[in-house]
Short mmCIF file of C-alpha atoms in Angstrom, two decimals:
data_model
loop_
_atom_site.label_atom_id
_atom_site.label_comp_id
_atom_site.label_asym_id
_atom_site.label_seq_id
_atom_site.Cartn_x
_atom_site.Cartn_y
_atom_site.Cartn_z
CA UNK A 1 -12.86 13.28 -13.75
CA UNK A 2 -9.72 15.21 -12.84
CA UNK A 3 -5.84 15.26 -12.67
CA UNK A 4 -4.10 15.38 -9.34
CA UNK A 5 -0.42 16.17 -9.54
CA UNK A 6 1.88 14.91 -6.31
CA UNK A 7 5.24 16.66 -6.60
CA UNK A 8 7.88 17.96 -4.34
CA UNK A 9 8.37 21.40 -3.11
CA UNK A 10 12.17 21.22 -2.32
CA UNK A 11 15.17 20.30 -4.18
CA UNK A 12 14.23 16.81 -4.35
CA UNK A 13 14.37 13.76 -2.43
CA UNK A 14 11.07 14.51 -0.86
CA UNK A 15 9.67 11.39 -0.61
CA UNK A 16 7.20 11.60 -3.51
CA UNK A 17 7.62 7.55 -4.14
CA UNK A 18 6.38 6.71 -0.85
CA UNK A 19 2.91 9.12 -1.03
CA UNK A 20 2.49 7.94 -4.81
CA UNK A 21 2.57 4.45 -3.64
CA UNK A 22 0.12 4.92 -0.68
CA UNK A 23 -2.22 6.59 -2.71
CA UNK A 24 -2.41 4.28 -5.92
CA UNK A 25 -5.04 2.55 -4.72
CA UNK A 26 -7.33 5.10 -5.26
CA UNK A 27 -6.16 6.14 -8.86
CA UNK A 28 -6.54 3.76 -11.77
CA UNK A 29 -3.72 5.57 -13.68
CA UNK A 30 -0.74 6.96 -12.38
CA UNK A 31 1.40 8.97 -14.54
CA UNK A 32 5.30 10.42 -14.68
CA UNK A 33 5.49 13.47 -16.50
CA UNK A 34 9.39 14.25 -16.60
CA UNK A 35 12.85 13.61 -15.32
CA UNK A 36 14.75 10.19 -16.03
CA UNK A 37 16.42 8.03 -14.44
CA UNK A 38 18.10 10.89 -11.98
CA UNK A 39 14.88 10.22 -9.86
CA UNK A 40 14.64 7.86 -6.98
CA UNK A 41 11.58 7.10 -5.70
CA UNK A 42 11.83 5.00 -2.49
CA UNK A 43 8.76 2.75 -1.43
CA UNK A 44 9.63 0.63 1.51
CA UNK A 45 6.80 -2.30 2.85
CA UNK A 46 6.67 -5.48 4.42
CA UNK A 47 9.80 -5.30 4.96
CA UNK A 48 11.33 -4.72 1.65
CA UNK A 49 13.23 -1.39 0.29
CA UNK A 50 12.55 -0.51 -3.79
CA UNK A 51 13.79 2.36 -5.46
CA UNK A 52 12.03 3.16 -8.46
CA UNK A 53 14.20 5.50 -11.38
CA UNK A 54 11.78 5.63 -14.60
CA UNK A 55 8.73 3.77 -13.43
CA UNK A 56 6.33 5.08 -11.92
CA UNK A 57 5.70 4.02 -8.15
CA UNK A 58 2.26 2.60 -8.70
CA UNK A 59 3.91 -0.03 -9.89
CA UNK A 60 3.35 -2.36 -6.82
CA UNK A 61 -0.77 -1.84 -7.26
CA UNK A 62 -1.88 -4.14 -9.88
CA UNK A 63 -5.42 -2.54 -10.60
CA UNK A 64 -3.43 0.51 -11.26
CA UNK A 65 -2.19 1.73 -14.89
CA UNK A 66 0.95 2.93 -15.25
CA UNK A 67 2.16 5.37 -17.60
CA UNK A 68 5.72 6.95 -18.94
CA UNK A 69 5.05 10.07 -20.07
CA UNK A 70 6.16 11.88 -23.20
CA UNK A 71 8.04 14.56 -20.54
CA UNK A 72 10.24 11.86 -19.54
CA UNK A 73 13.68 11.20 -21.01
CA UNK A 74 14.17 7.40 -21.19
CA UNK A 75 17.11 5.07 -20.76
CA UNK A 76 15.85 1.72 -22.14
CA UNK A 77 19.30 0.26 -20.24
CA UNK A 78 18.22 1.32 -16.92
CA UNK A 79 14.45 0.70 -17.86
CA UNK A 80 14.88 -3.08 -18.73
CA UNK A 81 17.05 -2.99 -15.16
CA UNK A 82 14.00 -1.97 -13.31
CA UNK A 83 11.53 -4.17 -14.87
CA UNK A 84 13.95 -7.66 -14.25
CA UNK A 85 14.31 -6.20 -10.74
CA UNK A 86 10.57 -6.11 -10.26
CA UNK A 87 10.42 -9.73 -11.92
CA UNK A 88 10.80 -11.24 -8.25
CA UNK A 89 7.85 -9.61 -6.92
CA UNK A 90 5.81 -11.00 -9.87
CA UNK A 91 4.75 -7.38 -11.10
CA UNK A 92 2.87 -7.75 -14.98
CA UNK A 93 4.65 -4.73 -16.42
CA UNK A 94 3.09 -6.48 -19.78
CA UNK A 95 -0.12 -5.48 -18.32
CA UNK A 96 0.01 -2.04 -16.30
CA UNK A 97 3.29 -0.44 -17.97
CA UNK A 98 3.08 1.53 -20.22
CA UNK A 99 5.24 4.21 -21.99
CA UNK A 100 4.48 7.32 -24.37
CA UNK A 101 5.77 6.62 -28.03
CA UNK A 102 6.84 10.87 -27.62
CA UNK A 103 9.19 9.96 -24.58
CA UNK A 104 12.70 10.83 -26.09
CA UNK A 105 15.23 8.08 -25.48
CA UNK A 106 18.77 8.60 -23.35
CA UNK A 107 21.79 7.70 -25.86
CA UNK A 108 24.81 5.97 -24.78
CA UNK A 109 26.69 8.96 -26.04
CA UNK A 110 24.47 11.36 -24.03
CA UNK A 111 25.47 9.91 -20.73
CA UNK A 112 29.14 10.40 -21.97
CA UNK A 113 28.67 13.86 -23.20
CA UNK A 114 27.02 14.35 -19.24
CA UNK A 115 30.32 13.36 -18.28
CA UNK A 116 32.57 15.49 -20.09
CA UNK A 117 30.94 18.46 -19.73
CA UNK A 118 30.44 18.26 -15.89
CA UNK A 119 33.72 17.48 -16.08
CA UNK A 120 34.75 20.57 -17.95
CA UNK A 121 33.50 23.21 -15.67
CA UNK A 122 35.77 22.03 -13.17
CA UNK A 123 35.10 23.82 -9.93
CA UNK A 124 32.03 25.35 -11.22
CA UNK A 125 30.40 21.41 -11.33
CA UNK A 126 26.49 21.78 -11.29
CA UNK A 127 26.41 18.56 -9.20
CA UNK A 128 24.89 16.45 -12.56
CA UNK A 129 23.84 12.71 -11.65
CA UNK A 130 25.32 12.28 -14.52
CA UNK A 131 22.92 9.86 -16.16
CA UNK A 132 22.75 12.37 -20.10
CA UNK A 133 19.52 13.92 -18.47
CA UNK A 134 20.49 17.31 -19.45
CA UNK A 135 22.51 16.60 -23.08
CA UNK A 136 19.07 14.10 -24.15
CA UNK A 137 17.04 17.17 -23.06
CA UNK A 138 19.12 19.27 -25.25
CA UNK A 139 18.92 17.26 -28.18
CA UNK A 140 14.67 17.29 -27.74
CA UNK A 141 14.87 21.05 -27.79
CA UNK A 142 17.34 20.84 -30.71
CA UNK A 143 15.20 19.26 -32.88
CA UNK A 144 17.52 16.67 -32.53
CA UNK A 145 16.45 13.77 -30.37
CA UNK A 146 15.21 9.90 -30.78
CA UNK A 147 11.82 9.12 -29.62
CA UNK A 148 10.60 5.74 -28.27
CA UNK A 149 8.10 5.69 -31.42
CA UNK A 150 11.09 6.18 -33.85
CA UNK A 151 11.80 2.89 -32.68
CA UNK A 152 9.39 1.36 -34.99
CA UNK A 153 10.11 2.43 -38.01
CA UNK A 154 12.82 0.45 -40.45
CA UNK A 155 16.02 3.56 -40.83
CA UNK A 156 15.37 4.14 -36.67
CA UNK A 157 19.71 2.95 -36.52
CA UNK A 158 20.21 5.76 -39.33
CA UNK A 159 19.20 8.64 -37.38
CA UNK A 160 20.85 7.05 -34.24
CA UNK A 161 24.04 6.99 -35.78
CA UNK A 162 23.64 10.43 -37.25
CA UNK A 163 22.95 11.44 -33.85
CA UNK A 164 26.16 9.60 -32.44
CA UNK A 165 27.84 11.14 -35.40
CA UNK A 166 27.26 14.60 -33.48
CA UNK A 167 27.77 13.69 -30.25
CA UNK A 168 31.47 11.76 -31.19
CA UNK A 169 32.47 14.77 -32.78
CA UNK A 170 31.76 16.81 -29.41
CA UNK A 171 33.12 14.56 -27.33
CA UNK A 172 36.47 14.97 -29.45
CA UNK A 173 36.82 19.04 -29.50
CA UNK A 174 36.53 18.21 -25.58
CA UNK A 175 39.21 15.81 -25.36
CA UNK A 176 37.42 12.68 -25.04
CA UNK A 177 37.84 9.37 -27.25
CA UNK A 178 35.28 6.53 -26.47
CA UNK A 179 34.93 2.91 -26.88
CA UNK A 180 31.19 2.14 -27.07
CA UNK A 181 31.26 -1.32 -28.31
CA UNK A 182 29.67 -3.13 -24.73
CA UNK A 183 27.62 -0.04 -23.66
CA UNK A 184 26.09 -0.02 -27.53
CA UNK A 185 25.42 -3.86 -27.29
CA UNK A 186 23.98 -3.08 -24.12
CA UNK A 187 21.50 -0.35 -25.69
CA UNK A 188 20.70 -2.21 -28.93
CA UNK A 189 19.75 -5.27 -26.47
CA UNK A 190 17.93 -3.18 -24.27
CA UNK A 191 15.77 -1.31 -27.14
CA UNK A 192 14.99 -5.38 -28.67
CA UNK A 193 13.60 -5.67 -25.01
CA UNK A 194 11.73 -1.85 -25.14
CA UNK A 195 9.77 -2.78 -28.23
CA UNK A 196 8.03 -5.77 -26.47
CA UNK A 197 6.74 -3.73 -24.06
CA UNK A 198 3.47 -1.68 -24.31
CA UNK A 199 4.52 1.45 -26.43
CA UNK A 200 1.43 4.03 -26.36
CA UNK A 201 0.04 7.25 -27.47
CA UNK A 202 -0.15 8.28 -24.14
CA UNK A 203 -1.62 11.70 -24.85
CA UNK A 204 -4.77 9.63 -25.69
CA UNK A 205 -5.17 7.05 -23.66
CA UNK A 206 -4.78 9.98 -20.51
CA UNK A 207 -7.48 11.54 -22.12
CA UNK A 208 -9.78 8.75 -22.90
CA UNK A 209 -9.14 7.81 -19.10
CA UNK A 210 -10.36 11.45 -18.27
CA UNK A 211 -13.39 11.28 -20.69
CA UNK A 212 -14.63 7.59 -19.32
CA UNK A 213 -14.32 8.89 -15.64
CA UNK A 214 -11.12 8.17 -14.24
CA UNK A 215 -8.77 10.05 -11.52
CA UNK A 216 -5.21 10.58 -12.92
CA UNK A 217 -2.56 10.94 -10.31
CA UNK A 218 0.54 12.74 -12.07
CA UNK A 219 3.63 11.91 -10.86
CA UNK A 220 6.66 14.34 -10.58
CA UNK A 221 10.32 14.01 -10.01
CA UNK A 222 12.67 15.84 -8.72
CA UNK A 223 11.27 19.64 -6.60
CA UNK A 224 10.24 23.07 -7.59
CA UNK A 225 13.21 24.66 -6.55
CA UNK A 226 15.20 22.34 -9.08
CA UNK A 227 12.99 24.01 -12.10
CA UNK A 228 14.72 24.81 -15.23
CA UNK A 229 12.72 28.35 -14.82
CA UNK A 230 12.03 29.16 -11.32
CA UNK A 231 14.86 27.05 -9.65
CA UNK A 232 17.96 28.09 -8.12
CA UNK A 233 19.25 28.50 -11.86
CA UNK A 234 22.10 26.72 -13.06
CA UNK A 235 21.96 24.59 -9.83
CA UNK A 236 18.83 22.94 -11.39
CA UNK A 237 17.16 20.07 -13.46
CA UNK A 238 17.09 19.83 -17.20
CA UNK A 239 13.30 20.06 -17.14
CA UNK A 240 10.10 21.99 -15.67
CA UNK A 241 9.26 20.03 -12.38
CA UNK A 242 6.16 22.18 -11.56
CA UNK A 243 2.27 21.04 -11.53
CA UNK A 244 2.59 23.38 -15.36
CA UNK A 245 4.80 20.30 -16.72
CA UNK A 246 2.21 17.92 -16.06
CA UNK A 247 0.23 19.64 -18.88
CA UNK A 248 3.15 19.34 -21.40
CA UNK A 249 4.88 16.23 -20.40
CA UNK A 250 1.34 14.15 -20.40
CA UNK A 251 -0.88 16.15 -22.95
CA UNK A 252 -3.24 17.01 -20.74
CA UNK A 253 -5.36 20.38 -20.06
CA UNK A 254 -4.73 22.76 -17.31
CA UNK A 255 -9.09 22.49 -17.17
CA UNK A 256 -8.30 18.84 -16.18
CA UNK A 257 -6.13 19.61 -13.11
CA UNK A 258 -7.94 20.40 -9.54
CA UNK A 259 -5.62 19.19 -6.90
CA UNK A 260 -1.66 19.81 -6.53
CA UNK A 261 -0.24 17.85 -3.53
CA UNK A 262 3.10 19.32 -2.68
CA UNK A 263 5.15 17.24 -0.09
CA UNK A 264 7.69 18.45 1.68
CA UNK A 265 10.68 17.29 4.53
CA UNK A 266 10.05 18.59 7.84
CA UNK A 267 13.58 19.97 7.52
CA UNK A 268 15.33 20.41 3.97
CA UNK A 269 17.85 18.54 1.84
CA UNK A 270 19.89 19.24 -1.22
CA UNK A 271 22.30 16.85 -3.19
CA UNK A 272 24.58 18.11 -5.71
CA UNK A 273 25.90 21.94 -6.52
CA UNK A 274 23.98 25.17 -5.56
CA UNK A 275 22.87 27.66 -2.95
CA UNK A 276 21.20 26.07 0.04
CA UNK A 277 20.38 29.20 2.35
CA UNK A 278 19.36 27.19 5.92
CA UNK A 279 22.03 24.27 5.08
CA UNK A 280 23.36 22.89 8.45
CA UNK A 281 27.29 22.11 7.78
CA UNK A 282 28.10 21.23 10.93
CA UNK A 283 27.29 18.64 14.13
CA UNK A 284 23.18 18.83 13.30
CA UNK A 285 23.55 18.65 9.51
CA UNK A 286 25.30 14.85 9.77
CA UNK A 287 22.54 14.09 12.86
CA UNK A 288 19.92 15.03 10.52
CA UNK A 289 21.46 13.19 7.48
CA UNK A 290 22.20 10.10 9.54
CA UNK A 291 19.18 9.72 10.98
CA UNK A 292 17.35 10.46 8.47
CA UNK A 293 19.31 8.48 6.23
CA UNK A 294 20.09 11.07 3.78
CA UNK A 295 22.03 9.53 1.16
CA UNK A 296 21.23 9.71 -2.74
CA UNK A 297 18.79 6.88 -3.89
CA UNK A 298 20.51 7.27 -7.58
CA UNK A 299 23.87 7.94 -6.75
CA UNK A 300 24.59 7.34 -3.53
CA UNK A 301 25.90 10.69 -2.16
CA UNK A 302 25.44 12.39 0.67
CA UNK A 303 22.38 15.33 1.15
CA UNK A 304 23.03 18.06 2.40
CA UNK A 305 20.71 18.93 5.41
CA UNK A 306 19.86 21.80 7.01
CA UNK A 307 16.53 23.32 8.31
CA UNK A 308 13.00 23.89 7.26
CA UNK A 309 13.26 27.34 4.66
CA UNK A 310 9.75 28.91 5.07
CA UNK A 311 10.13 31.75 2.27
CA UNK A 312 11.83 28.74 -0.17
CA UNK A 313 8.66 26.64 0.59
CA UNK A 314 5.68 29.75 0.00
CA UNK A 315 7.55 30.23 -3.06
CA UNK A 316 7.09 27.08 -4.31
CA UNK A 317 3.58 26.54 -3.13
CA UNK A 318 2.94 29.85 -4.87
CA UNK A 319 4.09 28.64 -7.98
CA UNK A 320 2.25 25.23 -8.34
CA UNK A 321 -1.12 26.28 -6.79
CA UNK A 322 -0.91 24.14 -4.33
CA UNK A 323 -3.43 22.74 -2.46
CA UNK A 324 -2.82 20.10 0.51
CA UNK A 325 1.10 19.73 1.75
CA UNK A 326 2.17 16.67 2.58
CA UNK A 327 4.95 16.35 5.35
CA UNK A 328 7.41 13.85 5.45
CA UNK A 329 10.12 12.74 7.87
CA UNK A 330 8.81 14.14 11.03
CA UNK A 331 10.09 11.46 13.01
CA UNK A 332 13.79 12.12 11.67
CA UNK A 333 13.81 15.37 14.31
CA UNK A 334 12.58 13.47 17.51
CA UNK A 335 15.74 13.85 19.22
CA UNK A 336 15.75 17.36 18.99
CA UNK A 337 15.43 19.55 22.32
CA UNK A 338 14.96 22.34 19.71
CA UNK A 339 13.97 22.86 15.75
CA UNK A 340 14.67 26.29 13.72
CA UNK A 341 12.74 27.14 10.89
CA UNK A 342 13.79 30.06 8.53
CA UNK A 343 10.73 32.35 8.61
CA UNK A 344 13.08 35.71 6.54
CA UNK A 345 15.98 36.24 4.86
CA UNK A 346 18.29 38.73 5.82
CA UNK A 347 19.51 40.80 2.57
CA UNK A 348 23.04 42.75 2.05
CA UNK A 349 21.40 45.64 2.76
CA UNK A 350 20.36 44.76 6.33
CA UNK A 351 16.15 44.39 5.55
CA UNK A 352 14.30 41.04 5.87
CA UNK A 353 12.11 39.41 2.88
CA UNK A 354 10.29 36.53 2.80
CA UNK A 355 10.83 36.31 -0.76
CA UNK A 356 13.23 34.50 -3.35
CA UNK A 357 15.86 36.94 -4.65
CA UNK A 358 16.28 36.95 -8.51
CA UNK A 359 19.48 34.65 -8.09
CA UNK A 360 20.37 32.77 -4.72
CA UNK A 361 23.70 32.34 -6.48
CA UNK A 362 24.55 36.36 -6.26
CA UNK A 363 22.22 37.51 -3.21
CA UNK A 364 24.09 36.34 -0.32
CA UNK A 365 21.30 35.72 2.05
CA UNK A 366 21.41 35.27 5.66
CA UNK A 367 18.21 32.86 7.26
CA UNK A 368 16.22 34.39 10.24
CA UNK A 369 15.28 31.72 12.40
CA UNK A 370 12.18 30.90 14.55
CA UNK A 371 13.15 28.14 17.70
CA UNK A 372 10.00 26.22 18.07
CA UNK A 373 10.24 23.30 21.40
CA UNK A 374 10.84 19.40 19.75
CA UNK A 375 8.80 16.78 20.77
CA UNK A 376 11.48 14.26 22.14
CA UNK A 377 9.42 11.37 21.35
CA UNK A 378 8.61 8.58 19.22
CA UNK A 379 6.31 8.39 16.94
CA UNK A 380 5.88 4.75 16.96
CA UNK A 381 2.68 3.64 16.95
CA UNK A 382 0.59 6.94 16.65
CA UNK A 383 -2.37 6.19 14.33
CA UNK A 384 -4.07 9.22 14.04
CA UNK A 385 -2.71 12.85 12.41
CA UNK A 386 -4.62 14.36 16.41
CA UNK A 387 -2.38 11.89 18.25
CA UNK A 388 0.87 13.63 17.24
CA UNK A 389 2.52 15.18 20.50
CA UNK A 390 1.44 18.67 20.89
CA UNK A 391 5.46 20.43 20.11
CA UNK A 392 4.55 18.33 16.23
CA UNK A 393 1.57 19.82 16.10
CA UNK A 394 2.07 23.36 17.18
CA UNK A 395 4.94 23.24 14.39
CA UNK A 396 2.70 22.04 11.74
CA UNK A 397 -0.12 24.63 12.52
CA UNK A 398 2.88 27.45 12.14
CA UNK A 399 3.15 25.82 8.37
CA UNK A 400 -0.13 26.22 7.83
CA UNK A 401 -0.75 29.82 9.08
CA UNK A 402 3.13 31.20 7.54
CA UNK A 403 1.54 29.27 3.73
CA UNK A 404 -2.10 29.31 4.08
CA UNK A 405 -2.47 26.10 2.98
CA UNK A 406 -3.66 22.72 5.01
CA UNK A 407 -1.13 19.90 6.01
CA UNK A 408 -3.20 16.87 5.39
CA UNK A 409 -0.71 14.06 5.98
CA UNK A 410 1.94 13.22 7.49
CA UNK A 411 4.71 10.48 7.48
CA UNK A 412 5.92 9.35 10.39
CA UNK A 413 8.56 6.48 8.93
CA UNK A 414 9.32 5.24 5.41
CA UNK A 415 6.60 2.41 5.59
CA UNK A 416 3.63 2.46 3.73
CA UNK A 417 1.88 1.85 7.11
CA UNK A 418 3.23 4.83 8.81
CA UNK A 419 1.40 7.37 6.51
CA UNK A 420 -1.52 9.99 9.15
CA UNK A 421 -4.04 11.54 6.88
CA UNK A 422 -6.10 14.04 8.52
CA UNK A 423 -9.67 13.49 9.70
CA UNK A 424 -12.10 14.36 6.96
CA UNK A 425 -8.93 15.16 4.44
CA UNK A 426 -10.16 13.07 1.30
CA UNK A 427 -7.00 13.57 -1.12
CA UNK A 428 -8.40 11.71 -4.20
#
């Protein structure tokens, strides 16, 4: 069988959580390749809103495996967190978790060391979550890092402390003396509780799924345009978000991968630092974000809205093959008499592109807009993708034509219910 990777196309905050969720069913392993706990996966059903940070989202299907890959960074605090959250909804994490032995491990001191250095470029902040994403990302690329297997062996405390060593000695040239006494009894409790759980070679057990048969859904965090490479660079994630990281953060074979969903908002949203070309700072950014509900699932801020970015989005379908898109959060611009999307950017120079620029950070860009008529309606109650008022659909056909690629589904709420897949679309 083959790998399907469902990842986001923006800079985040898609809505991956919701689609992984809904489609579960049909995978009997789903799979995070990378990221930490920066991600937020929302699932919201019967009633109930969960936000998911290291585990994948599905979690709540309990015929499917779940699987921390060795891409992922891991805080066992946050990860214990999760799982006694979960407790109430009787989920058997002792039966359909489980997490790569390769996954490198988040440090107390990393978080810290987040801090302080986010802290130190002042004005020039990249917008960090803060959570030691980027430092425990560092320290894997180092050479440096401690691995979730490590945790077996007897001296695992000796290279911790050598790595602390490091890290203390940092945090001093920058100004910074620490207490870690609670937040180390908090980590040293939390790894007693990581051991219990099922610690894999995940790299094989993906692969003997593949060999006996079985779909994979991968599961990424984060969007494209928040890739270490091809993302609005510095204003980006510590690691590769494209469909290419599924490879390296599960062990798995580009042969093995066939289908790349990319979902997408039907306007756009940033959080943190960095260019946002189409960004709305003004009367219809805070009507998008409040409707919408735009604020941070991990932290809490507010997103930055603005509207759709056409050349932003080919780019990023370009780079992860993709082949269905996924739209989310169409019902967020029912009010709207009228909805712009950015079909060119305007350059210094005075000529249009539909490209990406080198750097967004020193091309000063000016979005071209296309008005297309809103649908001032609800969408309430529409159970089929041909039901959606005509304006939704004439908008979603100009998608298709401006990126050559289908929209198969579309979300018309966050409930699981309120998912429209396309007649004769089979995603899995």
């Amino acid at each position: 069988m083959s790998v399907h990777v469902l990842l986001g196309l923006q800079w985040g905050d898609e809505g991956k959580g919701k689609i992984v969720d809904y489609l579960a069913p049909q995978y009997p392993v789903v799979a995070r390749f990378q990221g930490g706990p920066n991600a937020g996966h929302t699932l919201e059903f019967e009633g109930i809103k969960h936000v998911l940070h290291q585990i994948p989202s599905g979690i709540f299907r309990p015929d499917t495996q779940n699987i921390i890959g060795n891409g992922v960074v891991l805080d066992a605090i946050v990860l214990k967190k999760e799982i006694e959250a979960l407790a109430q909804y009787h989920i058997n994490v002792k039966q359909n978790l489980f997490i790569s032995r390769k996954a490198h491990l988040i440090l107390p001191t990393h978080r810290l060391l987040d801090q302080a250095w986010e802290e130190a470029k002042g004005v020039n902040k990249i917008g960090s979550t803060l959570r030691g994403i980027g430092p425990t990302y560092q320290d894997k690329i180092g050479r440096q890092g401690l691995r979730v297997g490590d945790l077996q062996s007897d001296n695992w405390k000796q290279a911790y402390n050598e790595i602390k060593r490091k890290h203390l000695d940092t945090l001093r040239f920058l100004g910074k003396e620490v207490d870690l006494t609670q937040v180390e009894a908090d980590f040293f409790e939390a790894v007693n509780y990581l051991l219990t759980l099922n610690l894999v070679d995940s790299e094989y057990m993906l692969n003997d799924a593949l060999q006996a048969g079985k779909p994979i859904l991968a599961e990424g965090a984060q969007g494209a345009l928040l890739d270490i490479d091809f993302g609005s660079y510095p204003f980006v994630t510590s690691s590769n978000t494209l469909a290419t990281g599924a490879c390296t953060g599960l062990g798995i074979s580009p042969k093995h991968i066939s289908q790349v969903f990319g979902i997408f908002k039907a306007y756009c949203t940033r959080v943190g630092s960095g260019p946002f070309p189409t960004e709305q700072d003004n009367a219809i950014g805070e009507e998008i974000r409040a409707i919408g509900r735009e604020f941070g699932a991990t932290t809490g801020r507010k997103r930055r809205c603005g509207w759709l970015d056409l050349p932003a989005l080919k780019y990023a379908a370009m780079l992860n093959g993709t082949t269905h898109l996924l739209m989310m959060k169409g019902d967020v611009l029912n009010d709207f008499a009228e909805i712009q999307v950015c079909t060119h950017y305007r350059l210094p120079d005075g000529s249009l592109t539909d490209r990406m620029p080198f750097d967004l950070n020193l091309t000063q860009v000016e979005p071209v807009y296309q008005t297309f008529k809103g649908w001032q309606r609800s969408l309430v109650g529409i159970q089929k993708f041909e039901q959606l008022p005509s304006e939704l659909l004439a908008y979603i056909q100009f998608i298709e034509e401006s990126l050559h690629i289908p929209v198969s589904l579309v979300s018309t709420s966050p409930d699981r219910s309120a998912t429209l897949l396309r007649e004769a679309t089979v995603l899995a």
